[in-house]
Amino acid sequence: MELPDGIPAWVVTSDRLGRSLLKDARFVKDINVWGAWQRGEVPDDWPLLSVVDTPRSMITVDGAEHRRLRTPLARTLTPARVAGLRDQVTAIVAEQLDQLAAAAAGDADGTADYRTAYAFPIPMRVIGTLLGIPTAWHDLLRVRFEDFFSETVSPDRKSAAVLGIRSMIAELVTLKRAEPRDDLVSALLAQEGEESYTEEEMVGTLLVMIGAGHETTVHVLVHGLRALLNHPGQRRLLHERPELWPGAIEELLRYDAPVATFFARYATEDARIGDAAVRRGDPVLLNYLAMGRDPDRYGPDADTFDVTRRPQGGHTSFGHGPHMCLGAPLARLEASLALPALFTRFPDISLAVPDDALERFPSLMLNGRIDVPVRLDRGPA
């Protein structure tokens, strides 16, 4: 494919090839391997720059350095810590259901923006609780991360978002150093030795945690609403058999992956991927959205949403191999609580506009929608 400014890249849409590449040591995350980067062909105002040139973290390195940067986070973001958030997530979901109802009741047409009132605040509040982010920062972080991922904002606005996010993270670290609490940032700061982070690595790690920890789950909750409204038979099945919800969340992640195209791996040598001759320095992007609909992997009905589907080996929407998403259990917990609660509280919820009228979020990386107006009841007959 051709990226903005005519920069070429390969895109993998096959699940089999994608999984293979994600474990292939010839393809690395180091941006300095990228030929166009080395040659100075990537302009300073490139719209994708913020997602390819990020502070050093576990998503920018491989091998021993990746293990060094991943280990402290894996040691603190444990299954027990995630499981311990269940009651807090349940309470947050209940509060946001009330907020969604209040937003609809306060609107002349009885509509509310589901994304703003429900899909965004749940993951933002959860990641805020986990990291100890002040509640007053949440709305500003939402705006700045939307600008960070958007490919249509002006270069000045993009730069302001990047600098603003880094400044907020640096301030958060300063706060936790001065007053450690029972949160993940304080736990990371308390670790010492060879695996401790530099200042840049701490900023990079928290940028990934906050960005991936809320933005992708926003889209999961939006896609969950859309998928079940567009497939009423599947929704009825979940109502009749609520034990299917965990599998339904996995099917949702496969069917409508929140990360559409992940940046990027760079070839350290000439290589062949399927029928493609990839040259040293070429960037290779993984299209998780296409991989999740790959008929060679999921069969001829790969485009069908089926909450009873149980593919052997699962899906790749959280990645595969050494870089597989550490936050996957948290995203699953949030979706497994937020979506059933939504349809229990508002069984007549519906989109206020046709599904195909929902505007896509302007990002090659993220698969999302901007505004999602809903009505919570059937209205007058």
Short mmCIF file of C-alpha atoms in Angstrom, two decimals:
data_model
loop_
_atom_site.label_atom_id
_atom_site.label_comp_id
_atom_site.label_asym_id
_atom_site.label_seq_id
_atom_site.Cartn_x
_atom_site.Cartn_y
_atom_site.Cartn_z
CA MET A 1 0.00 0.00 0.00
CA GLU A 2 0.97 3.66 -0.20
CA LEU A 3 1.00 5.61 3.06
CA PRO A 4 0.63 9.43 3.17
CA ASP A 5 3.26 11.37 1.19
CA GLY A 6 3.72 8.38 -1.11
CA ILE A 7 5.64 6.25 1.41
CA PRO A 8 5.27 2.55 0.51
CA ALA A 9 4.57 -0.26 2.96
CA TRP A 10 3.52 -3.89 2.93
CA VAL A 11 0.30 -4.96 4.67
CA VAL A 12 -0.39 -8.48 5.91
CA THR A 13 -4.07 -9.50 5.79
CA SER A 14 -3.60 -13.28 6.16
CA ASP A 15 -3.91 -14.56 9.72
CA ARG A 16 -1.43 -17.37 9.07
CA LEU A 17 1.19 -15.04 7.61
CA GLY A 18 0.53 -12.44 10.29
CA ARG A 19 1.07 -14.88 13.14
CA SER A 20 4.23 -16.12 11.50
CA LEU A 21 5.60 -12.62 11.03
CA LEU A 22 4.81 -11.63 14.62
CA LYS A 23 7.24 -14.31 15.78
CA ASP A 24 9.86 -13.82 13.03
CA ALA A 25 13.09 -12.28 14.40
CA ARG A 26 13.92 -10.86 10.94
CA PHE A 27 11.18 -8.24 11.42
CA VAL A 28 11.82 -5.79 14.25
CA LYS A 29 10.20 -2.78 15.92
CA ASP A 30 13.29 -0.52 15.73
CA ILE A 31 12.31 2.47 13.59
CA ASN A 32 15.96 3.07 12.70
CA VAL A 33 15.82 -0.05 10.49
CA TRP A 34 13.16 1.60 8.29
CA GLY A 35 14.71 2.57 4.98
CA ALA A 36 12.56 5.67 4.42
CA TRP A 37 13.39 6.85 7.94
CA GLN A 38 17.12 6.37 7.35
CA ARG A 39 16.95 8.31 4.09
CA GLY A 40 15.07 11.25 5.64
CA GLU A 41 11.98 10.69 3.47
CA VAL A 42 9.49 10.93 6.36
CA PRO A 43 8.47 14.60 6.79
CA ASP A 44 8.27 16.24 10.20
CA ASP A 45 4.53 16.86 9.77
CA TRP A 46 3.73 13.31 8.58
CA PRO A 47 0.22 12.49 9.90
CA LEU A 48 1.29 9.03 11.16
CA LEU A 49 4.46 10.22 12.88
CA SER A 50 3.04 10.16 16.41
CA VAL A 51 2.24 6.44 16.22
CA VAL A 52 5.52 5.33 14.64
CA ASP A 53 8.03 7.54 16.45
CA THR A 54 7.12 7.10 20.12
CA PRO A 55 9.25 7.25 23.30
CA ARG A 56 11.24 4.11 23.97
CA SER A 57 9.10 1.35 25.49
CA MET A 58 8.43 -2.36 25.16
CA ILE A 59 6.57 -1.75 21.87
CA THR A 60 9.60 -0.14 20.19
CA VAL A 61 12.24 -2.84 20.86
CA ASP A 62 12.68 -6.60 20.55
CA GLY A 63 14.59 -9.48 22.07
CA ALA A 64 16.41 -8.97 25.35
CA GLU A 65 15.52 -5.26 25.51
CA HIS A 66 11.85 -6.06 24.98
CA ARG A 67 11.96 -8.58 27.81
CA ARG A 68 13.71 -6.05 30.07
CA LEU A 69 11.04 -3.41 29.46
CA ARG A 70 8.09 -5.81 29.55
CA THR A 71 9.08 -7.59 32.78
CA PRO A 72 8.42 -4.75 35.27
CA LEU A 73 4.96 -4.18 33.82
CA ALA A 74 4.17 -7.90 33.74
CA ARG A 75 5.26 -8.10 37.36
CA THR A 76 2.88 -5.32 38.41
CA LEU A 77 -0.07 -5.80 36.03
CA THR A 78 -0.77 -9.27 37.40
CA PRO A 79 -3.93 -11.37 36.97
CA ALA A 80 -4.59 -10.83 40.68
CA ARG A 81 -4.38 -7.03 40.29
CA VAL A 82 -6.78 -7.12 37.33
CA ALA A 83 -9.18 -9.49 39.12
CA GLY A 84 -9.07 -7.18 42.12
CA LEU A 85 -10.56 -4.40 39.98
CA ARG A 86 -13.81 -6.30 39.31
CA ASP A 87 -15.85 -4.62 42.03
CA GLN A 88 -14.55 -1.17 41.04
CA VAL A 89 -15.31 -1.79 37.37
CA THR A 90 -18.80 -3.01 38.27
CA ALA A 91 -19.41 0.20 40.24
CA ILE A 92 -18.06 2.38 37.42
CA VAL A 93 -20.33 0.61 34.92
CA ALA A 94 -23.38 1.20 37.14
CA GLU A 95 -22.52 4.89 37.51
CA GLN A 96 -22.05 5.34 33.76
CA LEU A 97 -25.37 3.63 33.05
CA ASP A 98 -26.93 6.32 35.23
CA GLN A 99 -25.00 9.00 33.34
CA LEU A 100 -26.16 7.58 30.00
CA ALA A 101 -29.76 7.65 31.21
CA ALA A 102 -29.36 11.22 32.47
CA ALA A 103 -27.87 12.36 29.16
CA ALA A 104 -30.81 10.93 27.22
CA ALA A 105 -33.36 12.34 29.67
CA GLY A 106 -31.81 15.79 29.37
CA ASP A 107 -31.94 15.84 25.57
CA ALA A 108 -34.96 17.24 23.74
CA ASP A 109 -34.96 14.30 21.32
CA GLY A 110 -34.23 11.70 24.01
CA THR A 111 -30.87 10.80 22.49
CA ALA A 112 -27.42 10.48 24.06
CA ASP A 113 -23.94 10.01 22.66
CA TYR A 114 -23.14 6.47 23.76
CA ARG A 115 -19.44 6.95 23.07
CA THR A 116 -19.11 10.05 25.24
CA ALA A 117 -21.42 8.99 28.08
CA TYR A 118 -20.57 5.29 28.31
CA ALA A 119 -17.95 3.79 25.98
CA PHE A 120 -15.24 6.36 26.79
CA PRO A 121 -15.60 7.03 30.53
CA ILE A 122 -15.61 3.37 31.59
CA PRO A 123 -12.14 2.47 30.28
CA MET A 124 -10.76 5.92 31.08
CA ARG A 125 -11.93 5.68 34.68
CA VAL A 126 -10.63 2.11 34.96
CA ILE A 127 -7.17 2.93 33.62
CA GLY A 128 -7.24 6.07 35.77
CA THR A 129 -7.93 3.91 38.84
CA LEU A 130 -5.20 1.45 37.89
CA LEU A 131 -2.56 4.12 37.29
CA GLY A 132 -3.71 6.70 39.84
CA ILE A 133 -4.53 9.38 37.25
CA PRO A 134 -6.41 12.38 38.71
CA THR A 135 -10.05 12.35 37.63
CA ALA A 136 -9.81 16.00 36.57
CA TRP A 137 -7.36 14.97 33.83
CA HIS A 138 -9.66 12.46 32.11
CA ASP A 139 -11.44 14.74 29.64
CA LEU A 140 -8.23 16.46 28.57
CA LEU A 141 -6.54 13.10 28.06
CA ARG A 142 -9.47 12.01 25.87
CA VAL A 143 -9.10 15.06 23.62
CA ARG A 144 -5.33 14.78 23.41
CA PHE A 145 -5.31 11.06 22.63
CA GLU A 146 -7.97 11.52 19.95
CA ASP A 147 -5.73 14.15 18.35
CA PHE A 148 -2.73 11.85 18.85
CA PHE A 149 -4.35 9.04 16.85
CA SER A 150 -6.22 11.20 14.31
CA GLU A 151 -4.73 11.65 10.84
CA THR A 152 -6.78 14.73 9.96
CA VAL A 153 -5.87 17.26 12.66
CA SER A 154 -3.40 20.02 11.78
CA PRO A 155 0.33 19.46 12.42
CA ASP A 156 0.27 22.13 15.14
CA ARG A 157 -2.62 20.46 16.93
CA LYS A 158 -0.97 17.06 16.58
CA SER A 159 2.27 18.40 18.05
CA ALA A 160 0.38 20.03 20.91
CA ALA A 161 -1.34 16.71 21.68
CA VAL A 162 1.93 14.76 21.73
CA LEU A 163 3.71 17.32 23.91
CA GLY A 164 0.66 17.67 26.15
CA ILE A 165 0.40 13.92 26.76
CA ARG A 166 4.08 13.61 27.55
CA SER A 167 3.86 16.58 29.92
CA MET A 168 0.89 15.07 31.76
CA ILE A 169 2.66 11.72 32.11
CA ALA A 170 5.81 13.41 33.43
CA GLU A 171 3.67 15.28 35.97
CA LEU A 172 1.97 12.03 36.98
CA VAL A 173 5.36 10.40 37.60
CA THR A 174 6.43 13.39 39.70
CA LEU A 175 3.23 13.13 41.75
CA LYS A 176 3.74 9.42 42.40
CA ARG A 177 7.37 9.90 43.38
CA ALA A 178 6.32 12.51 45.92
CA GLU A 179 3.31 10.57 47.24
CA PRO A 180 3.34 6.85 46.31
CA ARG A 181 -0.05 5.17 46.47
CA ASP A 182 -1.48 1.73 45.80
CA ASP A 183 -1.39 2.10 42.01
CA LEU A 184 0.59 0.69 39.13
CA VAL A 185 2.74 3.80 38.55
CA SER A 186 3.86 3.80 42.17
CA ALA A 187 4.60 0.07 41.91
CA LEU A 188 6.72 0.61 38.79
CA LEU A 189 8.64 3.43 40.43
CA ALA A 190 9.34 1.24 43.44
CA GLN A 191 11.18 -1.33 41.32
CA GLU A 192 14.93 -1.01 41.18
CA GLY A 193 17.80 -2.81 39.51
CA GLU A 194 18.62 -3.75 35.94
CA GLU A 195 14.94 -3.85 34.93
CA SER A 196 14.00 -0.39 36.20
CA TYR A 197 13.00 2.23 33.63
CA THR A 198 14.82 5.34 32.53
CA GLU A 199 12.76 8.55 32.45
CA GLU A 200 12.11 8.16 28.73
CA GLU A 201 11.13 4.51 29.16
CA MET A 202 8.74 5.37 31.97
CA VAL A 203 7.04 8.01 29.81
CA GLY A 204 6.90 5.62 26.86
CA THR A 205 5.50 2.79 28.95
CA LEU A 206 2.78 4.93 30.51
CA LEU A 207 1.89 6.47 27.14
CA VAL A 208 1.26 2.95 25.83
CA MET A 209 -0.64 1.97 28.97
CA ILE A 210 -2.95 4.98 28.93
CA GLY A 211 -3.46 5.08 25.16
CA ALA A 212 -3.97 1.37 24.57
CA GLY A 213 -5.61 0.95 27.98
CA HIS A 214 -8.56 3.18 27.19
CA GLU A 215 -8.76 4.00 23.45
CA THR A 216 -9.03 0.42 22.19
CA THR A 217 -11.61 -0.56 24.82
CA VAL A 218 -13.74 2.44 23.80
CA HIS A 219 -13.98 0.90 20.34
CA VAL A 220 -14.70 -2.58 21.73
CA LEU A 221 -17.70 -1.19 23.61
CA VAL A 222 -18.92 0.71 20.55
CA HIS A 223 -18.51 -2.34 18.29
CA GLY A 224 -20.27 -4.50 20.86
CA LEU A 225 -23.32 -2.25 20.79
CA ARG A 226 -23.35 -2.12 17.00
CA ALA A 227 -22.83 -5.85 16.49
CA LEU A 228 -25.65 -6.84 18.82
CA LEU A 229 -28.07 -4.24 17.45
CA ASN A 230 -27.29 -5.37 13.90
CA HIS A 231 -27.68 -9.06 14.85
CA PRO A 232 -30.85 -9.28 16.98
CA GLY A 233 -30.83 -13.08 16.81
CA GLN A 234 -27.42 -13.17 18.47
CA ARG A 235 -28.63 -10.70 21.07
CA ARG A 236 -31.65 -12.90 21.87
CA LEU A 237 -29.35 -15.88 22.19
CA LEU A 238 -27.23 -14.06 24.78
CA HIS A 239 -30.38 -13.09 26.66
CA GLU A 240 -31.48 -16.72 26.75
CA ARG A 241 -28.00 -18.10 27.45
CA PRO A 242 -25.95 -15.52 29.39
CA GLU A 243 -23.20 -18.09 29.89
CA LEU A 244 -22.24 -17.39 26.25
CA TRP A 245 -21.09 -13.82 27.04
CA PRO A 246 -17.36 -14.62 27.53
CA GLY A 247 -17.24 -16.30 24.12
CA ALA A 248 -19.30 -13.47 22.64
CA ILE A 249 -16.63 -10.97 23.74
CA GLU A 250 -13.97 -13.03 21.96
CA GLU A 251 -16.12 -13.22 18.84
CA LEU A 252 -16.62 -9.46 18.95
CA LEU A 253 -12.86 -8.91 19.17
CA ARG A 254 -12.34 -11.18 16.16
CA TYR A 255 -15.22 -9.81 14.12
CA ASP A 256 -14.49 -6.10 14.61
CA ALA A 257 -10.96 -5.69 15.97
CA PRO A 258 -10.41 -2.33 17.73
CA VAL A 259 -6.92 -2.02 16.22
CA ALA A 260 -7.28 -2.07 12.45
CA THR A 261 -3.64 -1.78 11.34
CA PHE A 262 -0.72 -2.01 13.72
CA PHE A 263 2.53 -0.13 13.08
CA ALA A 264 5.03 -1.52 12.20
CA ARG A 265 7.77 -4.06 11.77
CA TYR A 266 10.82 -3.45 9.63
CA ALA A 267 12.71 -6.06 7.63
CA THR A 268 16.33 -6.47 8.72
CA GLU A 269 17.09 -8.45 5.54
CA ASP A 270 15.52 -9.36 2.23
CA ALA A 271 12.75 -11.87 2.91
CA ARG A 272 9.69 -13.46 1.37
CA ILE A 273 6.27 -13.27 2.98
CA GLY A 274 3.92 -15.48 1.03
CA ASP A 275 4.31 -14.32 -2.58
CA ALA A 276 5.76 -10.91 -1.67
CA ALA A 277 9.48 -10.14 -1.96
CA VAL A 278 10.13 -7.81 0.98
CA ARG A 279 13.38 -5.84 0.90
CA ARG A 280 15.62 -4.91 3.78
CA GLY A 281 14.30 -1.73 5.42
CA ASP A 282 10.71 -2.19 4.19
CA PRO A 283 7.93 -1.55 6.73
CA VAL A 284 5.36 -4.28 7.22
CA LEU A 285 1.97 -3.48 8.79
CA LEU A 286 -0.36 -6.03 10.39
CA ASN A 287 -4.02 -5.56 9.51
CA TYR A 288 -5.73 -7.18 12.50
CA LEU A 289 -9.16 -6.24 11.17
CA ALA A 290 -8.59 -8.22 7.97
CA MET A 291 -6.83 -11.05 9.81
CA GLY A 292 -9.92 -11.44 11.99
CA ARG A 293 -12.08 -11.92 8.89
CA ASP A 294 -9.64 -14.26 7.10
CA PRO A 295 -11.71 -17.10 5.56
CA ASP A 296 -8.63 -19.33 5.40
CA ARG A 297 -8.46 -19.10 9.18
CA TYR A 298 -12.13 -18.88 10.22
CA GLY A 299 -13.94 -20.52 7.33
CA PRO A 300 -16.29 -19.24 4.62
CA ASP A 301 -18.51 -17.56 7.24
CA ALA A 302 -15.66 -15.40 8.62
CA ASP A 303 -17.75 -12.29 7.89
CA THR A 304 -20.57 -13.60 10.10
CA PHE A 305 -20.95 -12.54 13.74
CA ASP A 306 -21.61 -15.75 15.69
CA VAL A 307 -21.41 -15.70 19.50
CA THR A 308 -21.15 -19.50 19.57
CA ARG A 309 -17.99 -19.54 17.42
CA ARG A 310 -15.01 -21.09 19.21
CA PRO A 311 -12.03 -21.09 16.81
CA GLN A 312 -9.12 -23.25 17.87
CA GLY A 313 -6.20 -21.00 18.73
CA GLY A 314 -8.38 -17.94 19.35
CA HIS A 315 -7.95 -14.65 17.47
CA THR A 316 -5.08 -12.20 16.93
CA SER A 317 -6.80 -8.95 17.88
CA PHE A 318 -4.52 -8.65 20.93
CA GLY A 319 -1.48 -9.60 18.86
CA HIS A 320 0.54 -12.79 18.91
CA GLY A 321 3.97 -13.87 20.07
CA PRO A 322 6.32 -11.91 22.37
CA HIS A 323 4.50 -8.58 21.91
CA MET A 324 1.03 -9.91 22.73
CA CYS A 325 -0.95 -7.27 24.64
CA LEU A 326 -0.40 -7.35 28.40
CA GLY A 327 -3.63 -5.45 28.97
CA ALA A 328 -5.87 -8.04 27.29
CA PRO A 329 -7.29 -9.42 30.59
CA LEU A 330 -8.29 -5.90 31.65
CA ALA A 331 -10.04 -5.18 28.34
CA ARG A 332 -11.88 -8.50 28.58
CA LEU A 333 -12.97 -7.73 32.14
CA GLU A 334 -14.36 -4.32 31.17
CA ALA A 335 -16.22 -5.59 28.11
CA SER A 336 -17.61 -8.61 29.96
CA LEU A 337 -19.13 -6.33 32.60
CA ALA A 338 -20.10 -3.26 30.54
CA LEU A 339 -21.92 -4.88 27.62
CA PRO A 340 -24.20 -7.32 29.50
CA ALA A 341 -25.06 -4.58 32.01
CA LEU A 342 -25.95 -2.19 29.17
CA PHE A 343 -28.43 -4.55 27.53
CA THR A 344 -29.90 -5.59 30.89
CA ARG A 345 -30.52 -1.98 31.92
CA PHE A 346 -31.66 -0.78 28.48
CA PRO A 347 -33.15 -3.76 26.58
CA ASP A 348 -34.72 -1.38 24.02
CA ILE A 349 -31.59 0.63 23.26
CA SER A 350 -31.18 1.50 19.59
CA LEU A 351 -29.05 3.67 17.33
CA ALA A 352 -30.60 7.06 16.60
CA VAL A 353 -29.13 6.99 13.07
CA PRO A 354 -28.50 4.16 10.59
CA ASP A 355 -25.36 2.18 11.41
CA ASP A 356 -23.76 3.04 8.08
CA ALA A 357 -24.21 6.76 8.87
CA LEU A 358 -21.82 6.55 11.84
CA GLU A 359 -18.65 8.45 10.99
CA ARG A 360 -15.41 6.50 11.14
CA PHE A 361 -12.61 7.71 13.35
CA PRO A 362 -9.96 9.15 10.96
CA SER A 363 -7.19 6.69 11.71
CA LEU A 364 -5.50 3.92 9.76
CA MET A 365 -4.46 2.38 13.06
CA LEU A 366 -7.76 2.42 14.98
CA ASN A 367 -11.10 0.96 13.94
CA GLY A 368 -13.66 3.20 15.58
CA ARG A 369 -16.57 5.61 15.23
CA ILE A 370 -16.69 9.28 16.30
CA ASP A 371 -20.28 9.91 17.47
CA VAL A 372 -22.73 7.15 18.38
CA PRO A 373 -26.17 8.66 19.14
CA VAL A 374 -28.58 6.24 20.82
CA ARG A 375 -32.11 6.13 22.18
CA LEU A 376 -32.69 4.10 25.31
CA ASP A 377 -36.36 3.20 24.89
CA ARG A 378 -38.81 2.47 22.11
CA GLY A 379 -40.40 5.90 22.31
CA PRO A 380 -44.02 6.64 21.45
CA ALA A 381 -45.86 4.06 19.35
#
